[in-house]
Amino acid sequence: MIVIMKPTAQPEQIESLKKELEGLGLQIHFSQGMNTTLMGLVGDTTRIDIGKIASMDIVEEVKRIQEPYKKANRKFHPADTVIKVGEATIGGGGFAVIAGPCSVETPEQICAVAQAVKASGASLLRGGAFKPRTSPYSFQGLRGEGIQLLLEAKKQTGLPIVTEIMSYEDIDLFEDVDVIQIGARNMQNFELLKRVGRLNKPILLKRGLSSTIEEFLMSAEYIMAEGNEQVILCERGIRTFETKTRNTLDLSAVPLLKKLSHLPVIIDPSHATGIPWMVEPLTLAAIAAGADGVMIEVHNDPPKALCDGAQSLRPEQFDALMTKVKKTTAFFQTL
Ligand code: PEP
Ligand code: MN
């Protein structure tokens, strides 16, 4: 971090700021110009409040040189984080496929979809029990009962389950859930992030609708700073001016996140586009971009789905997609 002092700053004021910063465990290096003094702060500046320094009368400007996230940063952890969930592995070179309906609806529906996606080669089952819906009048999910149905589907297929938590009040219901999802709308629910950060369970963190990459990584940092380093990043499309697709899939987020962070990165082409026929090309594009996996909505009877039927693949479409996923991942492994 660099602090640029105002030309009017007096030596004793500069010395007093230096002492204050040294008290925070930082080393201070000075660069003296004709009119300006620059202070270089060396050490862990993640806990420094930039605004507080910038608001001092003697300070012209403060610039961060290093990213404000440390635990999620690849610079401090060069090796890929590999997350093991049951038999499944996310990160470290493979391509994990999470599939299932938007919402858990009935025992027949979730078990039929679980069996179908397992047979096609999915390694984890998704399904929403607590649903963040735009309208309070829309189906809100089966809540605790939905989680019980997911556990039944897990028993039948052996697939680990991924489901979203919306409020920490419900945490007891998630005891046997394998991966807890934090949805796009809660990406900056910092209290929720801190609470799941104290769990010993992988967290699938979805990018907020209009969040920058840095904000996304800072949310991962919130979880990791509490001790839980098992975070999976999910790019699920961001809000842009485009209306032809539900969101805009930011595919450049994949190589960017992989460069900046060691955490596994997956994409969700279902929510990113809202269009079932776009799921396949974007899944293949995600493999090419270096993603560690994908999360896809699959429903056994999309027109009757209680949520997001229009973007869901039918099991046979998912099966055809999986054939291409296998060929494409095998091809990329030869490069
Ligand atoms: C979901 O995955 O079910 C979901 C609601 O996604 P998002 O939070 O990305 O909108
Ligand atoms: Mn959905």
Short mmCIF file of C-alpha atoms and ligand atoms in Angstrom, two decimals:
data_model
loop_
_atom_site.label_atom_id
_atom_site.label_comp_id
_atom_site.label_asym_id
_atom_site.label_seq_id
_atom_site.Cartn_x
_atom_site.Cartn_y
_atom_site.Cartn_z
CA MET A 1 0.00 0.00 0.00
CA ILE A 2 1.26 3.48 -0.78
CA VAL A 3 0.31 6.61 1.12
CA ILE A 4 0.95 9.89 -0.71
CA MET A 5 1.34 12.76 1.72
CA LYS A 6 0.16 16.30 1.03
CA PRO A 7 3.00 18.82 0.39
CA THR A 8 1.80 20.67 3.49
CA ALA A 9 2.33 17.64 5.77
CA GLN A 10 4.80 18.48 8.52
CA PRO A 11 7.66 16.09 9.38
CA GLU A 12 6.29 15.52 12.89
CA GLN A 13 2.82 14.65 11.50
CA ILE A 14 4.42 12.19 9.08
CA GLU A 15 6.46 10.69 11.90
CA SER A 16 3.35 10.27 14.03
CA LEU A 17 1.52 8.45 11.20
CA LYS A 18 4.60 6.26 10.68
CA LYS A 19 4.57 5.27 14.36
CA GLU A 20 0.85 4.49 14.20
CA LEU A 21 1.29 2.23 11.17
CA GLU A 22 4.36 0.53 12.64
CA GLY A 23 2.19 -0.18 15.67
CA LEU A 24 0.01 -2.27 13.31
CA GLY A 25 3.00 -4.46 12.49
CA LEU A 26 3.90 -2.79 9.19
CA GLN A 27 7.29 -1.68 7.92
CA ILE A 28 7.40 1.81 6.48
CA HIS A 29 9.65 2.87 3.61
CA PHE A 30 9.87 6.51 2.55
CA SER A 31 10.41 7.99 -0.85
CA GLN A 32 11.12 11.71 -0.73
CA GLY A 33 10.22 13.77 -3.82
CA MET A 34 10.70 17.52 -4.37
CA ASN A 35 7.29 18.37 -2.93
CA THR A 36 5.79 15.08 -1.84
CA THR A 37 6.60 12.29 0.54
CA LEU A 38 5.50 8.77 -0.35
CA MET A 39 5.12 6.14 2.33
CA GLY A 40 5.35 2.50 1.27
CA LEU A 41 3.60 0.13 3.69
CA VAL A 42 5.11 -3.35 3.71
CA GLY A 43 3.42 -6.28 5.47
CA ASP A 44 -0.12 -7.57 5.86
CA THR A 45 -2.26 -4.58 4.90
CA THR A 46 -5.51 -6.57 4.62
CA ARG A 47 -6.75 -5.19 7.95
CA ILE A 48 -5.87 -1.57 7.17
CA ASP A 49 -8.84 0.74 6.77
CA ILE A 50 -7.97 2.69 3.61
CA GLY A 51 -10.75 5.22 4.20
CA LYS A 52 -9.41 6.07 7.65
CA ILE A 53 -5.94 6.89 6.31
CA ALA A 54 -7.33 8.70 3.25
CA SER A 55 -9.45 10.95 5.47
CA MET A 56 -6.42 12.30 7.38
CA ASP A 57 -5.65 15.98 6.73
CA ILE A 58 -2.04 15.24 5.81
CA VAL A 59 -2.87 12.51 3.28
CA GLU A 60 -3.38 13.21 -0.43
CA GLU A 61 -4.15 9.68 -1.60
CA VAL A 62 -3.88 6.02 -0.60
CA LYS A 63 -3.34 3.25 -3.14
CA ARG A 64 -3.59 -0.48 -2.58
CA ILE A 65 -1.01 -2.41 -4.58
CA GLN A 66 -1.88 -5.82 -3.22
CA GLU A 67 -5.30 -7.44 -3.32
CA PRO A 68 -7.28 -7.03 -0.09
CA TYR A 69 -7.96 -10.79 0.09
CA LYS A 70 -5.28 -13.03 1.46
CA LYS A 71 -6.67 -16.50 2.15
CA ALA A 72 -8.37 -16.74 -1.25
CA ASN A 73 -5.32 -15.33 -3.02
CA ARG A 74 -3.24 -17.63 -5.21
CA LYS A 75 -0.13 -15.59 -4.40
CA PHE A 76 -0.14 -16.98 -0.88
CA HIS A 77 -1.39 -20.46 -1.85
CA PRO A 78 -0.11 -21.38 -5.31
CA ALA A 79 -1.56 -24.91 -5.40
CA ASP A 80 -5.18 -25.47 -6.44
CA THR A 81 -7.58 -26.16 -3.60
CA VAL A 82 -9.15 -29.57 -4.09
CA ILE A 83 -12.45 -30.22 -2.35
CA LYS A 84 -13.55 -33.78 -1.74
CA VAL A 85 -17.24 -34.46 -1.22
CA GLY A 86 -18.00 -38.17 -0.87
CA GLU A 87 -16.69 -39.76 -4.04
CA ALA A 88 -16.67 -36.44 -5.87
CA THR A 89 -13.70 -34.09 -6.25
CA ILE A 90 -13.99 -30.41 -7.15
CA GLY A 91 -10.85 -28.57 -8.24
CA GLY A 92 -7.37 -29.75 -9.12
CA GLY A 93 -7.91 -30.68 -12.74
CA GLY A 94 -11.11 -32.73 -13.06
CA PHE A 95 -14.52 -31.51 -14.19
CA ALA A 96 -17.30 -31.98 -11.61
CA VAL A 97 -20.90 -31.96 -12.75
CA ILE A 98 -23.59 -30.94 -10.27
CA ALA A 99 -27.08 -31.51 -11.62
CA GLY A 100 -30.66 -31.54 -10.44
CA PRO A 101 -33.85 -29.55 -10.35
CA CYS A 102 -34.14 -25.93 -9.39
CA SER A 103 -36.44 -26.95 -6.53
CA VAL A 104 -37.19 -30.17 -4.73
CA GLU A 105 -40.90 -30.77 -5.35
CA THR A 106 -41.94 -34.36 -4.60
CA PRO A 107 -40.20 -37.61 -3.61
CA GLU A 108 -40.88 -39.02 -7.09
CA GLN A 109 -39.49 -35.95 -8.84
CA ILE A 110 -36.22 -35.65 -6.88
CA CYS A 111 -35.54 -39.39 -6.89
CA ALA A 112 -36.26 -39.73 -10.62
CA VAL A 113 -33.98 -36.78 -11.45
CA ALA A 114 -31.27 -38.02 -9.06
CA GLN A 115 -31.26 -41.46 -10.66
CA ALA A 116 -31.23 -40.03 -14.17
CA VAL A 117 -28.36 -37.58 -13.59
CA LYS A 118 -26.36 -40.22 -11.74
CA ALA A 119 -26.78 -42.65 -14.65
CA SER A 120 -25.53 -39.95 -17.02
CA GLY A 121 -22.42 -39.34 -14.91
CA ALA A 122 -23.20 -36.38 -12.63
CA SER A 123 -21.17 -36.45 -9.44
CA LEU A 124 -23.36 -34.32 -7.15
CA LEU A 125 -27.10 -33.70 -6.87
CA ARG A 126 -28.49 -30.17 -6.53
CA GLY A 127 -32.00 -29.15 -5.49
CA GLY A 128 -33.41 -26.08 -3.76
CA ALA A 129 -35.34 -26.56 -0.54
CA PHE A 130 -35.23 -22.89 0.47
CA LYS A 131 -35.87 -20.82 -2.66
CA PRO A 132 -35.03 -17.14 -3.07
CA ARG A 133 -37.92 -15.98 -5.30
CA THR A 134 -38.51 -12.51 -6.67
CA SER A 135 -42.20 -12.71 -5.74
CA PRO A 136 -43.40 -13.66 -2.26
CA TYR A 137 -46.36 -15.38 -3.97
CA SER A 138 -44.15 -17.81 -5.92
CA PHE A 139 -43.33 -21.31 -4.63
CA GLN A 140 -40.87 -20.81 -1.77
CA GLY A 141 -39.57 -24.38 -1.56
CA LEU A 142 -40.39 -27.34 0.71
CA ARG A 143 -37.86 -26.13 3.29
CA GLY A 144 -36.96 -28.85 5.86
CA GLU A 145 -39.08 -31.41 4.04
CA GLY A 146 -37.16 -30.65 0.84
CA ILE A 147 -33.87 -31.42 2.59
CA GLN A 148 -35.31 -34.73 3.84
CA LEU A 149 -36.26 -35.60 0.26
CA LEU A 150 -32.75 -34.74 -0.94
CA LEU A 151 -31.35 -37.04 1.74
CA GLU A 152 -33.65 -39.81 0.51
CA ALA A 153 -32.40 -39.26 -3.06
CA LYS A 154 -28.83 -39.36 -1.72
CA LYS A 155 -29.60 -42.68 -0.01
CA GLN A 156 -30.92 -44.13 -3.25
CA THR A 157 -28.11 -42.91 -5.51
CA GLY A 158 -25.10 -42.23 -3.29
CA LEU A 159 -24.82 -38.74 -4.79
CA PRO A 160 -23.70 -36.02 -2.35
CA ILE A 161 -26.19 -33.16 -2.14
CA VAL A 162 -25.90 -29.41 -2.66
CA THR A 163 -28.64 -27.09 -1.41
CA GLU A 164 -29.02 -23.41 -0.58
CA ILE A 165 -29.27 -21.87 2.87
CA MET A 166 -31.02 -18.50 3.08
CA SER A 167 -31.02 -17.92 6.81
CA TYR A 168 -28.68 -19.24 9.48
CA GLU A 169 -31.75 -19.91 11.66
CA ASP A 170 -32.27 -23.04 9.56
CA ILE A 171 -28.74 -24.41 10.02
CA ASP A 172 -29.81 -27.46 12.07
CA LEU A 173 -31.68 -28.75 9.01
CA PHE A 174 -28.38 -28.74 7.04
CA GLU A 175 -26.54 -31.16 9.32
CA ASP A 176 -26.39 -33.96 6.70
CA VAL A 177 -26.15 -31.70 3.64
CA ASP A 178 -22.79 -32.22 1.89
CA VAL A 179 -22.33 -28.79 0.28
CA ILE A 180 -24.13 -25.64 1.42
CA GLN A 181 -24.91 -23.14 -1.31
CA ILE A 182 -24.92 -19.39 -0.73
CA GLY A 183 -27.02 -17.96 -3.54
CA ALA A 184 -26.30 -14.90 -5.65
CA ARG A 185 -28.66 -12.75 -3.59
CA ASN A 186 -26.83 -13.58 -0.38
CA MET A 187 -23.29 -13.22 -1.68
CA GLN A 188 -22.88 -10.11 0.43
CA ASN A 189 -24.89 -11.26 3.43
CA PHE A 190 -21.78 -10.91 5.53
CA GLU A 191 -23.28 -12.30 8.74
CA LEU A 192 -24.37 -15.45 6.89
CA LEU A 193 -20.90 -15.73 5.29
CA LYS A 194 -19.24 -15.49 8.71
CA ARG A 195 -21.54 -18.14 10.16
CA VAL A 196 -20.94 -20.68 7.37
CA GLY A 197 -17.27 -19.81 7.72
CA ARG A 198 -17.33 -21.55 11.09
CA LEU A 199 -18.64 -24.81 9.64
CA ASN A 200 -16.52 -27.73 8.53
CA LYS A 201 -18.37 -28.22 5.25
CA PRO A 202 -17.79 -27.08 1.66
CA ILE A 203 -19.58 -23.90 0.67
CA LEU A 204 -20.67 -23.22 -2.91
CA LEU A 205 -20.63 -19.44 -3.22
CA LYS A 206 -22.47 -17.93 -6.18
CA ARG A 207 -21.43 -14.59 -7.63
CA GLY A 208 -23.83 -11.74 -6.87
CA LEU A 209 -25.97 -10.38 -9.69
CA SER A 210 -23.90 -7.23 -9.99
CA SER A 211 -20.77 -8.04 -8.09
CA THR A 212 -17.25 -7.42 -9.28
CA ILE A 213 -14.65 -10.17 -9.21
CA GLU A 214 -12.98 -8.46 -6.27
CA GLU A 215 -16.24 -8.29 -4.31
CA PHE A 216 -16.82 -11.96 -5.10
CA LEU A 217 -13.38 -12.91 -3.80
CA MET A 218 -13.86 -10.74 -0.72
CA SER A 219 -17.04 -12.71 0.04
CA ALA A 220 -15.04 -15.95 -0.24
CA GLU A 221 -12.50 -14.30 2.07
CA TYR A 222 -15.25 -13.68 4.68
CA ILE A 223 -15.91 -17.44 4.80
CA MET A 224 -12.22 -18.36 4.81
CA ALA A 225 -11.27 -15.76 7.42
CA GLU A 226 -13.50 -17.66 9.89
CA GLY A 227 -11.57 -20.88 9.25
CA ASN A 228 -13.54 -22.64 6.50
CA GLU A 229 -11.25 -22.83 3.48
CA GLN A 230 -13.49 -25.17 1.46
CA VAL A 231 -15.08 -22.62 -0.84
CA ILE A 232 -16.24 -23.29 -4.42
CA LEU A 233 -16.76 -20.19 -6.56
CA CYS A 234 -19.68 -20.25 -9.00
CA GLU A 235 -20.06 -17.78 -11.87
CA ARG A 236 -23.78 -17.71 -12.61
CA GLY A 237 -24.15 -14.73 -14.90
CA ILE A 238 -24.29 -11.05 -14.08
CA ARG A 239 -26.77 -8.28 -14.85
CA THR A 240 -25.99 -6.33 -18.00
CA PHE A 241 -28.06 -4.32 -20.50
CA GLU A 242 -28.69 -7.51 -22.50
CA THR A 243 -32.22 -8.90 -22.26
CA LYS A 244 -32.02 -11.85 -24.67
CA THR A 245 -30.54 -13.99 -21.93
CA ARG A 246 -31.62 -14.05 -18.27
CA ASN A 247 -28.15 -12.86 -17.26
CA THR A 248 -24.84 -12.53 -19.07
CA LEU A 249 -22.42 -15.39 -18.45
CA ASP A 250 -19.07 -13.83 -17.67
CA LEU A 251 -16.88 -16.57 -19.03
CA SER A 252 -13.81 -14.39 -18.60
CA ALA A 253 -14.43 -14.72 -14.86
CA VAL A 254 -13.22 -18.34 -15.10
CA PRO A 255 -9.58 -17.77 -16.12
CA LEU A 256 -9.52 -14.55 -14.10
CA LEU A 257 -10.69 -16.22 -10.87
CA LYS A 258 -8.37 -19.15 -11.47
CA LYS A 259 -5.45 -16.76 -11.85
CA LEU A 260 -6.30 -14.67 -8.80
CA SER A 261 -7.39 -17.51 -6.55
CA HIS A 262 -6.62 -21.16 -5.82
CA LEU A 263 -10.28 -21.95 -5.14
CA PRO A 264 -12.22 -24.18 -7.56
CA VAL A 265 -14.37 -22.31 -10.07
CA ILE A 266 -17.55 -23.68 -11.63
CA ILE A 267 -20.17 -22.12 -13.86
CA ASP A 268 -23.97 -22.26 -13.82
CA PRO A 269 -25.11 -21.92 -17.44
CA SER A 270 -28.78 -22.53 -16.49
CA HIS A 271 -29.21 -19.37 -14.41
CA ALA A 272 -26.72 -17.47 -16.56
CA THR A 273 -28.83 -17.78 -19.71
CA GLY A 274 -32.28 -19.05 -18.71
CA ILE A 275 -32.28 -20.93 -22.03
CA PRO A 276 -31.92 -24.73 -22.11
CA TRP A 277 -30.28 -24.98 -25.54
CA MET A 278 -27.50 -22.63 -24.42
CA VAL A 279 -26.51 -24.88 -21.53
CA GLU A 280 -24.53 -27.28 -23.72
CA PRO A 281 -22.38 -24.83 -25.72
CA LEU A 282 -21.58 -22.84 -22.59
CA THR A 283 -20.69 -25.95 -20.61
CA LEU A 284 -18.24 -26.94 -23.33
CA ALA A 285 -16.92 -23.37 -23.40
CA ALA A 286 -16.42 -23.54 -19.64
CA ILE A 287 -14.29 -26.67 -20.04
CA ALA A 288 -12.18 -24.81 -22.61
CA ALA A 289 -11.91 -21.80 -20.28
CA GLY A 290 -10.49 -24.00 -17.51
CA ALA A 291 -13.50 -24.33 -15.20
CA ASP A 292 -13.47 -27.05 -12.53
CA GLY A 293 -17.08 -27.94 -13.09
CA VAL A 294 -20.59 -26.92 -13.87
CA MET A 295 -23.97 -26.79 -12.17
CA ILE A 296 -26.94 -27.58 -14.40
CA GLU A 297 -30.68 -27.60 -13.78
CA VAL A 298 -32.39 -30.84 -14.85
CA HIS A 299 -36.08 -31.66 -14.42
CA ASN A 300 -38.00 -34.81 -15.34
CA ASP A 301 -41.01 -32.78 -16.49
CA PRO A 302 -39.91 -29.17 -17.14
CA PRO A 303 -43.35 -27.77 -18.12
CA LYS A 304 -44.68 -28.84 -14.70
CA ALA A 305 -41.70 -27.55 -12.70
CA LEU A 306 -42.58 -25.22 -9.81
CA CYS A 307 -39.50 -23.11 -10.50
CA ASP A 308 -37.25 -22.49 -13.52
CA GLY A 309 -38.78 -25.20 -15.72
CA ALA A 310 -38.14 -23.13 -18.82
CA GLN A 311 -34.38 -23.29 -18.36
CA SER A 312 -34.18 -26.90 -17.20
CA LEU A 313 -32.85 -29.75 -19.32
CA ARG A 314 -34.82 -32.96 -19.63
CA PRO A 315 -32.84 -36.04 -18.50
CA GLU A 316 -32.24 -37.17 -22.09
CA GLN A 317 -30.88 -33.72 -23.02
CA PHE A 318 -28.62 -33.86 -19.99
CA ASP A 319 -27.46 -37.31 -21.00
CA ALA A 320 -26.52 -36.09 -24.49
CA LEU A 321 -24.68 -33.16 -22.93
CA MET A 322 -22.73 -35.49 -20.64
CA THR A 323 -21.51 -37.51 -23.61
CA LYS A 324 -20.04 -34.30 -25.05
CA VAL A 325 -18.64 -33.26 -21.67
CA LYS A 326 -16.75 -36.55 -21.40
CA LYS A 327 -15.34 -36.21 -24.92
CA THR A 328 -14.42 -32.56 -24.43
CA THR A 329 -12.70 -33.06 -21.05
CA ALA A 330 -10.77 -36.03 -22.51
CA PHE A 331 -9.72 -33.87 -25.46
CA PHE A 332 -8.49 -31.03 -23.23
CA GLN A 333 -6.51 -33.49 -21.13
CA THR A 334 -4.50 -34.36 -24.24
CA LEU A 335 -3.42 -30.75 -24.83
C1 PEP B 1 -30.14 -21.60 -7.59
O1 PEP B 1 -29.03 -22.09 -7.88
O2 PEP B 1 -31.12 -22.28 -7.32
C2 PEP B 1 -30.30 -20.13 -7.55
C3 PEP B 1 -31.34 -19.57 -6.97
O3 PEP B 1 -29.31 -19.48 -8.17
P1 PEP B 1 -28.78 -17.95 -8.03
O4 PEP B 1 -28.57 -17.70 -6.58
O5 PEP B 1 -27.53 -17.99 -8.84
O6 PEP B 1 -29.84 -17.10 -8.64
MN MN B 2 -33.25 -22.12 -10.53
#
